[in-house]
Amino acid sequence: MAPTWAIAVGSLGGIVVLGLIGICWWFPRTWAKGEAAEMKEFEAAHARPKITFEEALERARENVRMNKGGARVVY
């Protein structure tokens, strides 16, 4: 018959092994979800605003009026 301490040590060892397996399964999934959420937030914060053709045309006309870029304007 096994000593009484062997049952306690075996039970504790089983709990530890199950905990390690759980951590090895849970931690990478949670890490990947956090990374994906962080990248999505980063891309949203640093995204260039999309402008319409009309807005781009108006900006170009304003640049011509202000002579930005050093272009020679012939009237």
MMTF fields as JSON, N, C-alpha, C and O atoms, coordinates in Angstrom:
{
  "mmtfVersion": "1.0.0",
  "mmtfProducer": "UNKNOWN",
  "numBonds": 299,
  "numAtoms": 300,
  "numGroups": 75,
  "numChains": 1,
  "numModels": 1,
  "chainsPerModel": [1],
  "groupsPerChain": [75],
  "chainIdList": ["A"],
  "bondAtomList": [4, 2, 8, 6, 12, 10, 16, 14, 20, 18, 24, 22, 28, 26, 32, 30, 36, 34, 40, 38, 44, 42, 48, 46, 52, 50, 56, 54, 60, 58, 64, 62, 68, 66, 72, 70, 76, 74, 80, 78, 84, 82, 88, 86, 92, 90, 96, 94, 100, 98, 104, 102, 108, 106, 112, 110, 116, 114, 120, 118, 124, 122, 128, 126, 132, 130, 136, 134, 140, 138, 144, 142, 148, 146, 152, 150, 156, 154, 160, 158, 164, 162, 168, 166, 172, 170, 176, 174, 180, 178, 184, 182, 188, 186, 192, 190, 196, 194, 200, 198, 204, 202, 208, 206, 212, 210, 216, 214, 220, 218, 224, 222, 228, 226, 232, 230, 236, 234, 240, 238, 244, 242, 248, 246, 252, 250, 256, 254, 260, 258, 264, 262, 268, 266, 272, 270, 276, 274, 280, 278, 284, 282, 288, 286, 292, 290, 296, 294],
  "bondOrderList": [1, 1, 1, 1, 1, 1, 1, 1, 1, 1, 1, 1, 1, 1, 1, 1, 1, 1, 1, 1, 1, 1, 1, 1, 1, 1, 1, 1, 1, 1, 1, 1, 1, 1, 1, 1, 1, 1, 1, 1, 1, 1, 1, 1, 1, 1, 1, 1, 1, 1, 1, 1, 1, 1, 1, 1, 1, 1, 1, 1, 1, 1, 1, 1, 1, 1, 1, 1, 1, 1, 1, 1, 1, 1],
  "groupList": [{"groupName": "MET", "atomNameList": ["N", "CA", "C", "O"], "elementList": ["N", "C", "C", "O"], "formalChargeList": [0, 0, 0, 0], "bondAtomList": [1, 0, 2, 1, 3, 2], "bondOrderList": [1, 1, 2], "singleLetterCode": "M", "chemCompType": "L-PEPTIDE LINKING"}, {"groupName": "ALA", "atomNameList": ["N", "CA", "C", "O"], "elementList": ["N", "C", "C", "O"], "formalChargeList": [0, 0, 0, 0], "bondAtomList": [1, 0, 2, 1, 3, 2], "bondOrderList": [1, 1, 2], "singleLetterCode": "A", "chemCompType": "L-PEPTIDE LINKING"}, {"groupName": "PRO", "atomNameList": ["N", "CA", "C", "O"], "elementList": ["N", "C", "C", "O"], "formalChargeList": [0, 0, 0, 0], "bondAtomList": [1, 0, 2, 1, 3, 2], "bondOrderList": [1, 1, 2], "singleLetterCode": "P", "chemCompType": "L-PEPTIDE LINKING"}, {"groupName": "THR", "atomNameList": ["N", "CA", "C", "O"], "elementList": ["N", "C", "C", "O"], "formalChargeList": [0, 0, 0, 0], "bondAtomList": [1, 0, 2, 1, 3, 2], "bondOrderList": [1, 1, 2], "singleLetterCode": "T", "chemCompType": "L-PEPTIDE LINKING"}, {"groupName": "TRP", "atomNameList": ["N", "CA", "C", "O"], "elementList": ["N", "C", "C", "O"], "formalChargeList": [0, 0, 0, 0], "bondAtomList": [1, 0, 2, 1, 3, 2], "bondOrderList": [1, 1, 2], "singleLetterCode": "W", "chemCompType": "L-PEPTIDE LINKING"}, {"groupName": "ILE", "atomNameList": ["N", "CA", "C", "O"], "elementList": ["N", "C", "C", "O"], "formalChargeList": [0, 0, 0, 0], "bondAtomList": [1, 0, 2, 1, 3, 2], "bondOrderList": [1, 1, 2], "singleLetterCode": "I", "chemCompType": "L-PEPTIDE LINKING"}, {"groupName": "VAL", "atomNameList": ["N", "CA", "C", "O"], "elementList": ["N", "C", "C", "O"], "formalChargeList": [0, 0, 0, 0], "bondAtomList": [1, 0, 2, 1, 3, 2], "bondOrderList": [1, 1, 2], "singleLetterCode": "V", "chemCompType": "L-PEPTIDE LINKING"}, {"groupName": "GLY", "atomNameList": ["N", "CA", "C", "O"], "elementList": ["N", "C", "C", "O"], "formalChargeList": [0, 0, 0, 0], "bondAtomList": [1, 0, 2, 1, 3, 2], "bondOrderList": [1, 1, 2], "singleLetterCode": "G", "chemCompType": "PEPTIDE LINKING"}, {"groupName": "SER", "atomNameList": ["N", "CA", "C", "O"], "elementList": ["N", "C", "C", "O"], "formalChargeList": [0, 0, 0, 0], "bondAtomList": [1, 0, 2, 1, 3, 2], "bondOrderList": [1, 1, 2], "singleLetterCode": "S", "chemCompType": "L-PEPTIDE LINKING"}, {"groupName": "LEU", "atomNameList": ["N", "CA", "C", "O"], "elementList": ["N", "C", "C", "O"], "formalChargeList": [0, 0, 0, 0], "bondAtomList": [1, 0, 2, 1, 3, 2], "bondOrderList": [1, 1, 2], "singleLetterCode": "L", "chemCompType": "L-PEPTIDE LINKING"}, {"groupName": "CYS", "atomNameList": ["N", "CA", "C", "O"], "elementList": ["N", "C", "C", "O"], "formalChargeList": [0, 0, 0, 0], "bondAtomList": [1, 0, 2, 1, 3, 2], "bondOrderList": [1, 1, 2], "singleLetterCode": "C", "chemCompType": "L-PEPTIDE LINKING"}, {"groupName": "PHE", "atomNameList": ["N", "CA", "C", "O"], "elementList": ["N", "C", "C", "O"], "formalChargeList": [0, 0, 0, 0], "bondAtomList": [1, 0, 2, 1, 3, 2], "bondOrderList": [1, 1, 2], "singleLetterCode": "F", "chemCompType": "L-PEPTIDE LINKING"}, {"groupName": "ARG", "atomNameList": ["N", "CA", "C", "O"], "elementList": ["N", "C", "C", "O"], "formalChargeList": [0, 0, 0, 0], "bondAtomList": [1, 0, 2, 1, 3, 2], "bondOrderList": [1, 1, 2], "singleLetterCode": "R", "chemCompType": "L-PEPTIDE LINKING"}, {"groupName": "LYS", "atomNameList": ["N", "CA", "C", "O"], "elementList": ["N", "C", "C", "O"], "formalChargeList": [0, 0, 0, 0], "bondAtomList": [1, 0, 2, 1, 3, 2], "bondOrderList": [1, 1, 2], "singleLetterCode": "K", "chemCompType": "L-PEPTIDE LINKING"}, {"groupName": "GLU", "atomNameList": ["N", "CA", "C", "O"], "elementList": ["N", "C", "C", "O"], "formalChargeList": [0, 0, 0, 0], "bondAtomList": [1, 0, 2, 1, 3, 2], "bondOrderList": [1, 1, 2], "singleLetterCode": "E", "chemCompType": "L-PEPTIDE LINKING"}, {"groupName": "HIS", "atomNameList": ["N", "CA", "C", "O"], "elementList": ["N", "C", "C", "O"], "formalChargeList": [0, 0, 0, 0], "bondAtomList": [1, 0, 2, 1, 3, 2], "bondOrderList": [1, 1, 2], "singleLetterCode": "H", "chemCompType": "L-PEPTIDE LINKING"}, {"groupName": "ASN", "atomNameList": ["N", "CA", "C", "O"], "elementList": ["N", "C", "C", "O"], "formalChargeList": [0, 0, 0, 0], "bondAtomList": [1, 0, 2, 1, 3, 2], "bondOrderList": [1, 1, 2], "singleLetterCode": "N", "chemCompType": "L-PEPTIDE LINKING"}, {"groupName": "TYR", "atomNameList": ["N", "CA", "C", "O"], "elementList": ["N", "C", "C", "O"], "formalChargeList": [0, 0, 0, 0], "bondAtomList": [1, 0, 2, 1, 3, 2], "bondOrderList": [1, 1, 2], "singleLetterCode": "Y", "chemCompType": "L-PEPTIDE LINKING"}],
  "groupTypeList": [0, 1, 2, 3, 4, 1, 5, 1, 6, 7, 8, 9, 7, 7, 5, 6, 6, 9, 7, 9, 5, 7, 5, 10, 4, 4, 11, 2, 12, 3, 4, 1, 13, 7, 14, 1, 1, 14, 0, 13, 14, 11, 14, 1, 1, 15, 1, 12, 2, 13, 5, 3, 11, 14, 14, 1, 9, 14, 12, 1, 12, 14, 16, 6, 12, 0, 16, 13, 7, 7, 1, 12, 6, 6, 17],
  "groupIdList": [1, 2, 3, 4, 5, 6, 7, 8, 9, 10, 11, 12, 13, 14, 15, 16, 17, 18, 19, 20, 21, 22, 23, 24, 25, 26, 27, 28, 29, 30, 31, 32, 33, 34, 35, 36, 37, 38, 39, 40, 41, 42, 43, 44, 45, 46, 47, 48, 49, 50, 51, 52, 53, 54, 55, 56, 57, 58, 59, 60, 61, 62, 63, 64, 65, 66, 67, 68, 69, 70, 71, 72, 73, 74, 75],
  "secStructList": [7, 7, 7, 2, 2, 2, 2, 2, 2, 2, 2, 2, 2, 2, 2, 2, 2, 2, 2, 2, 2, 2, 2, 2, 2, 2, 2, 2, 2, 2, 2, 2, 2, 2, 2, 2, 2, 2, 2, 2, 2, 2, 2, 2, 2, 1, 7, 7, 7, 7, 7, 7, 2, 2, 2, 2, 2, 2, 2, 2, 2, 2, 2, 2, 2, 2, 6, 6, 6, 7, 7, 7, 7, 7, 7],
  "xCoordList": [0.836, 0.0, 0.885, 1.952, 0.432, 1.209, 1.145, 0.14, 2.237, 2.214, 1.18, 0.827, 0.711, -0.34, 0.125, -0.687, 1.381, 1.873, 1.889, 1.821, 1.978, 2.047, 0.738, 0.752, -0.373, -1.665, -1.765, -2.218, -1.344, -1.387, -0.444, -0.808, 0.761, 1.736, 1.256, 1.408, 0.689, 0.165, -0.997, -1.091, -1.875, -3.008, -2.528, -2.983, -1.612, -1.069, -0.333, -0.461, 0.439, 1.135, 0.168, 0.411, -0.932, -1.948, -2.581, -2.819, -2.855, -3.427, -2.446, -2.842, -1.172, -0.151, -0.035, 0.044, -0.023, 0.081, -1.131, -0.978, -2.326, -3.523, -3.472, -3.884, -2.967, -2.828, -1.853, -2.121, -0.725, 0.256, -0.302, -0.078, -1.023, -1.645, -2.661, -2.729, -3.449, -4.426, -3.765, -4.245, -2.676, -1.961, -1.351, -1.413, -0.763, -0.156, -1.204, -0.876, -2.444, -3.523, -4.119, -4.389, -4.328, -5.032, -4.142, -4.583, -2.908, -2.061, -1.779, -1.943, -1.371, -1.119, -2.364, -2.275, -3.517, -4.753, -5.061, -5.4, -4.943, -5.228, -4.209, -4.57, -2.947, -1.892, -2.186, -2.068, -2.568, -2.851, -4.062, -4.059, -5.091, -6.264, -5.885, -6.338, -5.058, -4.621, -3.779, -3.944, -2.875, -2.045, -2.912, -2.687, -3.9, -4.778, -5.582, -5.74, -6.089, -6.864, -5.979, -6.403, -4.746, -3.819, -3.432, -3.353, -3.192, -2.849, -4.029, -3.84, -5.239, -6.424, -6.574, -6.88, -6.359, -6.448, -5.346, -5.592, -4.132, -3.003, -3.269, -3.042, -3.753, -4.034, -5.151, -5.111, -6.142, -7.235, -6.736, -7.18, -5.819, -5.313, -4.379, -4.289, -3.686, -2.7, -3.152, -2.351, -4.411, -4.916, -5.053, -5.465, -4.703, -4.885, -6.353, -6.988, -6.89, -8.308, -8.52, -7.713, -9.595, -9.918, -10.71, -11.701, -10.255, -10.937, -11.574, -11.135, -12.598, -13.285, -12.519, -11.63, -12.886, -12.24, -12.462, -11.561, -13.662, -13.967, -13.099, -12.627, -12.891, -12.034, -10.591, -9.928, -10.109, -8.752, -8.615, -7.601, -9.623, -9.604, -9.591, -8.871, -10.382, -10.416, -9.069, -8.603, -8.449, -7.116, -6.098, -5.261, -6.173, -5.24, -5.44, -4.469, -6.683, -6.95, -6.443, -5.902, -6.616, -6.125, -4.601, -4.033, -3.938, -2.481, -2.019, -1.013, -2.751, -2.402, -2.604, -1.778, -3.711, -3.959, -2.864, -2.462, -2.383, -1.349, 0.051, 1.036, 0.154, 1.409, 2.331, 3.518, 1.8, 2.632, 3.38, 2.857, 4.564, 5.355, 6.264, 7.047, 6.188, 7.09, 6.827, 7.715, 5.637, 5.33, 5.137, 4.629, 5.559, 5.327, 3.893, 3.426, 3.209, 1.813, 1.754, 2.187, 1.215, 1.083, -0.376, -1.254, -0.637, -2.012, -2.297, -3.405],
  "yCoordList": [-1.174, 0.0, 1.243, 1.256, 2.284, 3.517, 4.318, 4.305, 5.011, 5.87, 6.988, 7.344, 7.525, 8.542, 9.814, 10.492, 10.156, 11.376, 11.237, 12.242, 10.016, 9.809, 10.218, 10.738, 9.993, 10.376, 11.893, 12.431, 12.579, 14.043, 14.619, 15.547, 14.071, 14.565, 14.281, 15.128, 13.122, 12.786, 13.685, 14.125, 13.954, 14.848, 16.257, 16.879, 16.757, 18.095, 18.161, 19.143, 17.12, 17.078, 17.095, 17.767, 16.356, 16.35, 17.717, 18.149, 18.4, 19.747, 20.7, 21.52, 20.593, 21.463, 21.201, 22.143, 19.944, 19.601, 20.123, 20.682, 19.949, 20.475, 21.996, 22.572, 22.646, 24.104, 24.552, 25.517, 23.863, 24.22, 23.999, 24.808, 22.907, 22.665, 23.757, 24.253, 24.13, 25.201, 26.518, 27.234, 26.85, 28.099, 28.057, 29.042, 26.922, 26.804, 26.873, 27.231, 26.542, 26.655, 28.063, 28.623, 28.642, 29.922, 31.112, 32.011, 31.142, 32.325, 32.714, 33.89, 31.818, 32.236, 32.772, 33.706, 32.182, 32.673, 34.087, 34.95, 34.327, 35.651, 36.663, 37.799, 36.271, 37.153, 37.561, 38.734, 36.593, 36.878, 37.802, 38.698, 37.595, 38.472, 39.895, 40.855, 40.033, 41.358, 42.051, 43.246, 41.304, 41.871, 42.336, 43.411, 41.527, 41.892, 43.146, 44.026, 43.227, 44.408, 45.648, 46.733, 45.481, 46.61, 47.091, 48.297, 46.17, 46.553, 47.24, 48.196, 46.756, 47.375, 48.805, 49.714, 49.002, 50.341, 51.249, 52.421, 50.709, 51.482, 51.918, 53.074, 50.982, 51.31, 52.339, 53.205, 52.245, 53.219, 54.603, 55.611, 54.651, 55.94, 56.589, 57.815, 55.771, 56.305, 56.259, 56.489, 55.968, 55.882, 57.282, 58.225, 57.385, 58.662, 58.801, 57.835, 59.981, 60.152, 60.022, 60.501, 59.38, 59.224, 60.445, 60.823, 61.046, 62.232, 61.905, 61.003, 62.643, 62.438, 63.161, 63.972, 62.847, 63.489, 64.994, 65.77, 65.398, 66.829, 67.545, 68.655, 66.908, 67.516, 67.625, 68.635, 66.589, 66.624, 67.706, 68.402, 67.848, 68.874, 70.268, 71.151, 70.464, 71.758, 72.062, 73.201, 71.054, 71.264, 71.632, 72.511, 70.96, 71.256, 72.677, 73.39, 73.087, 74.458, 75.474, 76.515, 75.174, 76.076, 76.158, 77.238, 75.028, 75.04, 75.872, 76.576, 75.792, 76.6, 78.077, 78.914, 78.395, 79.791, 80.325, 81.483, 79.475, 79.914, 79.712, 80.102, 79.108, 78.821, 77.976, 78.277, 76.94, 76.015, 75.109, 74.74, 74.766, 73.874, 74.614, 73.98, 75.917, 76.702, 76.601, 76.891, 76.2, 76.084, 77.47, 78.387, 77.593, 78.864, 78.891, 77.955, 79.943, 80.081, 81.067, 82.212, 80.615, 81.467, 81.861, 81.003, 83.167, 83.667, 84.176, 84.64],
  "zCoordList": [0.0, 0.0, 0.0, 0.613, -0.691, -0.832, 0.464, 1.176, 0.75, 1.933, 1.753, 0.629, 2.855, 2.795, 2.107, 1.478, 2.201, 1.556, 0.035, -0.672, -0.476, -1.922, -2.595, -3.711, -1.936, -2.512, -2.603, -3.614, -1.551, -1.55, -2.603, -3.326, -2.688, -3.669, -5.089, -5.968, -5.323, -6.649, -7.04, -8.186, -6.095, -6.375, -6.682, -7.642, -5.872, -6.1, -7.436, -8.168, -7.757, -9.041, -10.21, -11.213, -10.086, -11.141, -11.329, -12.457, -10.215, -10.299, -10.971, -11.799, -10.618, -11.216, -12.716, -13.504, -13.111, -14.532, -15.299, -16.385, -14.753, -15.414, -15.509, -16.516, -14.466, -14.506, -15.579, -16.296, -15.699, -16.727, -18.132, -19.032, -18.307, -19.614, -19.917, -21.041, -18.918, -19.107, -19.458, -20.337, -18.789, -19.075, -20.474, -21.209, -20.842, -22.176, -23.281, -24.412, -22.982, -23.966, -23.955, -25.017, -22.768, -22.632, -22.979, -23.696, -22.493, -22.616, -24.067, -24.394, -24.954, -26.347, -27.054, -27.85, -26.765, -27.388, -26.925, -27.736, -25.631, -25.087, -25.588, -25.895, -25.675, -26.177, -27.621, -27.975, -28.451, -29.863, -30.003, -30.848, -29.188, -29.245, -28.851, -29.475, -27.822, -27.389, -28.447, -28.692, -29.076, -30.142, -31.31, -31.865, -31.681, -32.799, -32.473, -33.32, -31.25, -30.859, -30.829, -31.227, -30.354, -30.288, -31.686, -31.92, -32.611, -33.976, -34.663, -35.416, -34.407, -34.992, -34.481, -35.253, -33.185, -32.599, -33.148, -33.433, -33.298, -33.821, -35.255, -35.614, -36.076, -37.474, -37.597, -38.471, -36.726, -36.761, -36.357, -36.906, -35.402, -34.933, -35.953, -36.022, -36.742, -37.677, -39.132, -40.038, -39.358, -40.732, -41.321, -40.646, -42.578, -43.27, -43.62, -44.046, -43.446, -43.784, -45.289, -46.087, -45.655, -47.071, -47.511, -46.887, -48.588, -49.085, -50.427, -51.14, -50.747, -52.019, -53.126, -52.868, -54.348, -55.485, -55.455, -55.774, -55.071, -55.025, -53.992, -54.236, -52.839, -51.812, -52.302, -52.069, -52.976, -53.505, -54.566, -54.62, -55.403, -56.436, -55.812, -56.278, -54.766, -54.085, -53.431, -53.468, -52.839, -52.246, -53.321, -53.117, -54.459, -55.542, -56.05, -56.304, -56.196, -56.644, -55.627, -56.002, -54.344, -53.294, -53.344, -53.175, -53.573, -53.673, -54.863, -54.778, -55.971, -57.141, -56.826, -57.189, -56.146, -55.781, -54.868, -54.982, -53.961, -53.017, -53.594, -52.967, -54.783, -55.462, -54.589, -54.463, -53.998, -53.222, -54.186, -55.237, -53.835, -54.661, -55.619, -56.324, -55.669, -56.498, -57.982, -58.783, -58.369, -59.792, -60.393, -59.748, -61.648, -62.344, -62.818, -63.468, -62.499, -62.892, -64.039, -63.912, -65.162, -66.329, -66.43, -66.522, -66.412, -66.492, -67.874, -68.144]
}
